[in-house]
Amino acid sequence: QVQLVESGGGLVQAGGSLRLSCTATGSIFSIGAMGWYRQAPGKQRELVADITRGGTTTYGDSVKGRFTISRDNAKNTVYLQMNRLKPEDTAVYYCNSLPVVVYMWGQGTQVIVSS
């Protein structure tokens, strides 16, 4: 079974940037489309960005123009570059396939944006 490990979160001031990484123990090319999800306190987990095997990207309205998702199939890694961060971006960020495969949920990486 493929396992996903997220990293790169932290505490940042509003307007700052972070780059998240999601590394798989197996081939993400074989998985297909990958997504970054986030869950803020008291809210449901939501999809913020996804990328197909071929590199076509889609973004949620709240992050469009600020976040960039990318993937390196050779390194089995998906990235999320987050710029111009806002306090409302505070959440635990996870990666998973699209559609989600339940057993692949990792521990996530915490992002806290201070105002």
PDB file of C-alpha atoms in Angstrom:
ATOM      1  CA  GLN A   1       0.000   0.000   0.000  1.00  0.00           C
ATOM      2  CA  VAL A   2       1.178   3.504  -0.801  1.00  0.00           C
ATOM      3  CA  GLN A   3       1.794   5.774   2.164  1.00  0.00           C
ATOM      4  CA  LEU A   4       1.859   9.567   1.956  1.00  0.00           C
ATOM      5  CA  VAL A   5       3.958  11.810   4.174  1.00  0.00           C
ATOM      6  CA  GLU A   6       3.311  15.545   4.269  1.00  0.00           C
ATOM      7  CA  SER A   7       5.882  18.104   5.399  1.00  0.00           C
ATOM      8  CA  GLY A   8       6.746  21.772   5.179  1.00  0.00           C
ATOM      9  CA  GLY A   9       4.115  23.342   7.399  1.00  0.00           C
ATOM     10  CA  GLY A  10       4.816  25.885  10.080  1.00  0.00           C
ATOM     11  CA  LEU A  11       3.994  29.261  11.543  1.00  0.00           C
ATOM     12  CA  VAL A  12       4.103  32.201   9.166  1.00  0.00           C
ATOM     13  CA  GLN A  13       2.885  35.780   9.174  1.00  0.00           C
ATOM     14  CA  ALA A  14       0.102  36.890   6.884  1.00  0.00           C
ATOM     15  CA  GLY A  15       1.500  37.659   3.450  1.00  0.00           C
ATOM     16  CA  GLY A  16       4.247  35.085   3.795  1.00  0.00           C
ATOM     17  CA  SER A  17       4.913  31.869   1.901  1.00  0.00           C
ATOM     18  CA  LEU A  18       5.334  28.180   2.571  1.00  0.00           C
ATOM     19  CA  ARG A  19       6.053  25.196   0.370  1.00  0.00           C
ATOM     20  CA  LEU A  20       4.454  21.905   1.318  1.00  0.00           C
ATOM     21  CA  SER A  21       5.679  18.529   0.124  1.00  0.00           C
ATOM     22  CA  CYS A  22       3.903  15.194  -0.055  1.00  0.00           C
ATOM     23  CA  THR A  23       6.130  12.208  -0.639  1.00  0.00           C
ATOM     24  CA  ALA A  24       4.752   8.781  -1.465  1.00  0.00           C
ATOM     25  CA  THR A  25       6.340   5.436  -0.651  1.00  0.00           C
ATOM     26  CA  GLY A  26       5.183   4.209  -4.042  1.00  0.00           C
ATOM     27  CA  SER A  27       4.581   5.585  -7.501  1.00  0.00           C
ATOM     28  CA  ILE A  28       2.306   8.618  -7.679  1.00  0.00           C
ATOM     29  CA  PHE A  29       2.260   8.240 -11.444  1.00  0.00           C
ATOM     30  CA  SER A  30       0.372   4.983 -10.974  1.00  0.00           C
ATOM     31  CA  ILE A  31      -2.032   6.711  -8.578  1.00  0.00           C
ATOM     32  CA  GLY A  32      -3.066   9.316 -11.129  1.00  0.00           C
ATOM     33  CA  ALA A  33      -4.574  12.608 -10.039  1.00  0.00           C
ATOM     34  CA  MET A  34      -3.361  13.953  -6.697  1.00  0.00           C
ATOM     35  CA  GLY A  35      -4.819  16.636  -4.487  1.00  0.00           C
ATOM     36  CA  TRP A  36      -4.014  18.837  -1.532  1.00  0.00           C
ATOM     37  CA  TYR A  37      -6.747  19.033   1.076  1.00  0.00           C
ATOM     38  CA  ARG A  38      -7.034  21.039   4.255  1.00  0.00           C
ATOM     39  CA  GLN A  39      -9.059  20.943   7.423  1.00  0.00           C
ATOM     40  CA  ALA A  40      -9.457  23.981   9.606  1.00  0.00           C
ATOM     41  CA  PRO A  41     -10.616  23.696  13.230  1.00  0.00           C
ATOM     42  CA  GLY A  42     -14.321  22.981  13.381  1.00  0.00           C
ATOM     43  CA  LYS A  43     -14.638  22.667   9.620  1.00  0.00           C
ATOM     44  CA  GLN A  44     -14.861  19.826   7.139  1.00  0.00           C
ATOM     45  CA  ARG A  45     -11.870  18.764   5.116  1.00  0.00           C
ATOM     46  CA  GLU A  46     -11.838  20.490   1.729  1.00  0.00           C
ATOM     47  CA  LEU A  47      -9.981  20.077  -1.528  1.00  0.00           C
ATOM     48  CA  VAL A  48      -7.867  23.139  -2.296  1.00  0.00           C
ATOM     49  CA  ALA A  49      -5.952  22.056  -5.387  1.00  0.00           C
ATOM     50  CA  ASP A  50      -5.456  19.035  -7.594  1.00  0.00           C
ATOM     51  CA  ILE A  51      -3.219  17.954 -10.435  1.00  0.00           C
ATOM     52  CA  THR A  52      -3.667  15.226 -13.014  1.00  0.00           C
ATOM     53  CA  ARG A  53      -1.029  12.704 -13.991  1.00  0.00           C
ATOM     54  CA  GLY A  54      -0.240  14.899 -16.980  1.00  0.00           C
ATOM     55  CA  GLY A  55      -0.008  18.130 -14.980  1.00  0.00           C
ATOM     56  CA  THR A  56      -3.375  19.803 -15.488  1.00  0.00           C
ATOM     57  CA  THR A  57      -4.240  21.780 -12.369  1.00  0.00           C
ATOM     58  CA  THR A  58      -7.438  22.950 -10.680  1.00  0.00           C
ATOM     59  CA  TYR A  59      -7.777  25.309  -7.701  1.00  0.00           C
ATOM     60  CA  GLY A  60     -10.431  26.231  -5.217  1.00  0.00           C
ATOM     61  CA  ASP A  61     -11.691  29.777  -5.455  1.00  0.00           C
ATOM     62  CA  SER A  62     -10.209  30.710  -2.078  1.00  0.00           C
ATOM     63  CA  VAL A  63      -6.642  29.879  -3.143  1.00  0.00           C
ATOM     64  CA  LYS A  64      -6.696  30.632  -6.858  1.00  0.00           C
ATOM     65  CA  GLY A  65      -3.869  32.958  -7.820  1.00  0.00           C
ATOM     66  CA  ARG A  66      -2.020  32.371  -4.541  1.00  0.00           C
ATOM     67  CA  PHE A  67      -1.317  28.617  -4.424  1.00  0.00           C
ATOM     68  CA  THR A  68       0.440  26.485  -7.017  1.00  0.00           C
ATOM     69  CA  ILE A  69       0.320  22.695  -7.082  1.00  0.00           C
ATOM     70  CA  SER A  70       2.971  20.705  -8.908  1.00  0.00           C
ATOM     71  CA  ARG A  71       4.264  17.173  -9.043  1.00  0.00           C
ATOM     72  CA  ASP A  72       7.513  15.375  -9.727  1.00  0.00           C
ATOM     73  CA  ASN A  73       6.582  11.850 -10.756  1.00  0.00           C
ATOM     74  CA  ALA A  74      10.218  10.750 -10.725  1.00  0.00           C
ATOM     75  CA  LYS A  75      10.495  11.753  -7.065  1.00  0.00           C
ATOM     76  CA  ASN A  76       6.986  10.557  -6.194  1.00  0.00           C
ATOM     77  CA  THR A  77       6.327  13.959  -4.682  1.00  0.00           C
ATOM     78  CA  VAL A  78       3.569  16.523  -4.931  1.00  0.00           C
ATOM     79  CA  TYR A  79       4.149  20.121  -3.888  1.00  0.00           C
ATOM     80  CA  LEU A  80       1.977  23.020  -2.840  1.00  0.00           C
ATOM     81  CA  GLN A  81       3.545  26.448  -3.075  1.00  0.00           C
ATOM     82  CA  MET A  82       1.507  28.834  -0.955  1.00  0.00           C
ATOM     83  CA  ASN A  83       2.027  32.575  -1.376  1.00  0.00           C
ATOM     84  CA  ARG A  84       0.304  35.614   0.116  1.00  0.00           C
ATOM     85  CA  LEU A  85      -0.964  33.487   2.971  1.00  0.00           C
ATOM     86  CA  LYS A  86      -3.963  34.646   4.958  1.00  0.00           C
ATOM     87  CA  PRO A  87      -5.075  33.778   8.499  1.00  0.00           C
ATOM     88  CA  GLU A  88      -7.999  31.856   6.983  1.00  0.00           C
ATOM     89  CA  ASP A  89      -5.474  29.490   5.376  1.00  0.00           C
ATOM     90  CA  THR A  90      -4.704  28.149   8.843  1.00  0.00           C
ATOM     91  CA  ALA A  91      -5.415  24.415   8.777  1.00  0.00           C
ATOM     92  CA  VAL A  92      -3.885  20.971   8.690  1.00  0.00           C
ATOM     93  CA  TYR A  93      -2.929  20.200   5.115  1.00  0.00           C
ATOM     94  CA  TYR A  94      -3.095  16.700   3.669  1.00  0.00           C
ATOM     95  CA  CYS A  95      -2.480  15.122   0.308  1.00  0.00           C
ATOM     96  CA  ASN A  96      -4.356  12.219  -1.186  1.00  0.00           C
ATOM     97  CA  SER A  97      -5.446  10.966  -4.542  1.00  0.00           C
ATOM     98  CA  LEU A  98      -8.435  12.273  -6.419  1.00  0.00           C
ATOM     99  CA  PRO A  99     -10.824  10.680  -5.675  1.00  0.00           C
ATOM    100  CA  VAL A 100      -9.690  10.039  -2.127  1.00  0.00           C
ATOM    101  CA  VAL A 101      -8.395   6.660  -1.040  1.00  0.00           C
ATOM    102  CA  VAL A 102      -9.151   6.426   2.652  1.00  0.00           C
ATOM    103  CA  TYR A 103      -6.152   4.339   3.698  1.00  0.00           C
ATOM    104  CA  MET A 104      -3.752   6.859   2.159  1.00  0.00           C
ATOM    105  CA  TRP A 105      -4.551   9.696   4.568  1.00  0.00           C
ATOM    106  CA  GLY A 106      -1.371  10.704   6.335  1.00  0.00           C
ATOM    107  CA  GLN A 107      -0.812  12.778   9.459  1.00  0.00           C
ATOM    108  CA  GLY A 108      -0.898  16.035   7.573  1.00  0.00           C
ATOM    109  CA  THR A 109       1.192  19.126   8.164  1.00  0.00           C
ATOM    110  CA  GLN A 110       0.010  22.070  10.253  1.00  0.00           C
ATOM    111  CA  VAL A 111      -0.022  25.549   8.752  1.00  0.00           C
ATOM    112  CA  ILE A 112      -0.658  28.504  11.039  1.00  0.00           C
ATOM    113  CA  VAL A 113      -0.913  31.995   9.593  1.00  0.00           C
ATOM    114  CA  SER A 114      -0.767  34.816  12.098  1.00  0.00           C
ATOM    115  CA  SER A 115      -2.343  38.195  11.429  1.00  0.00           C
TER     116      SER A 115
END
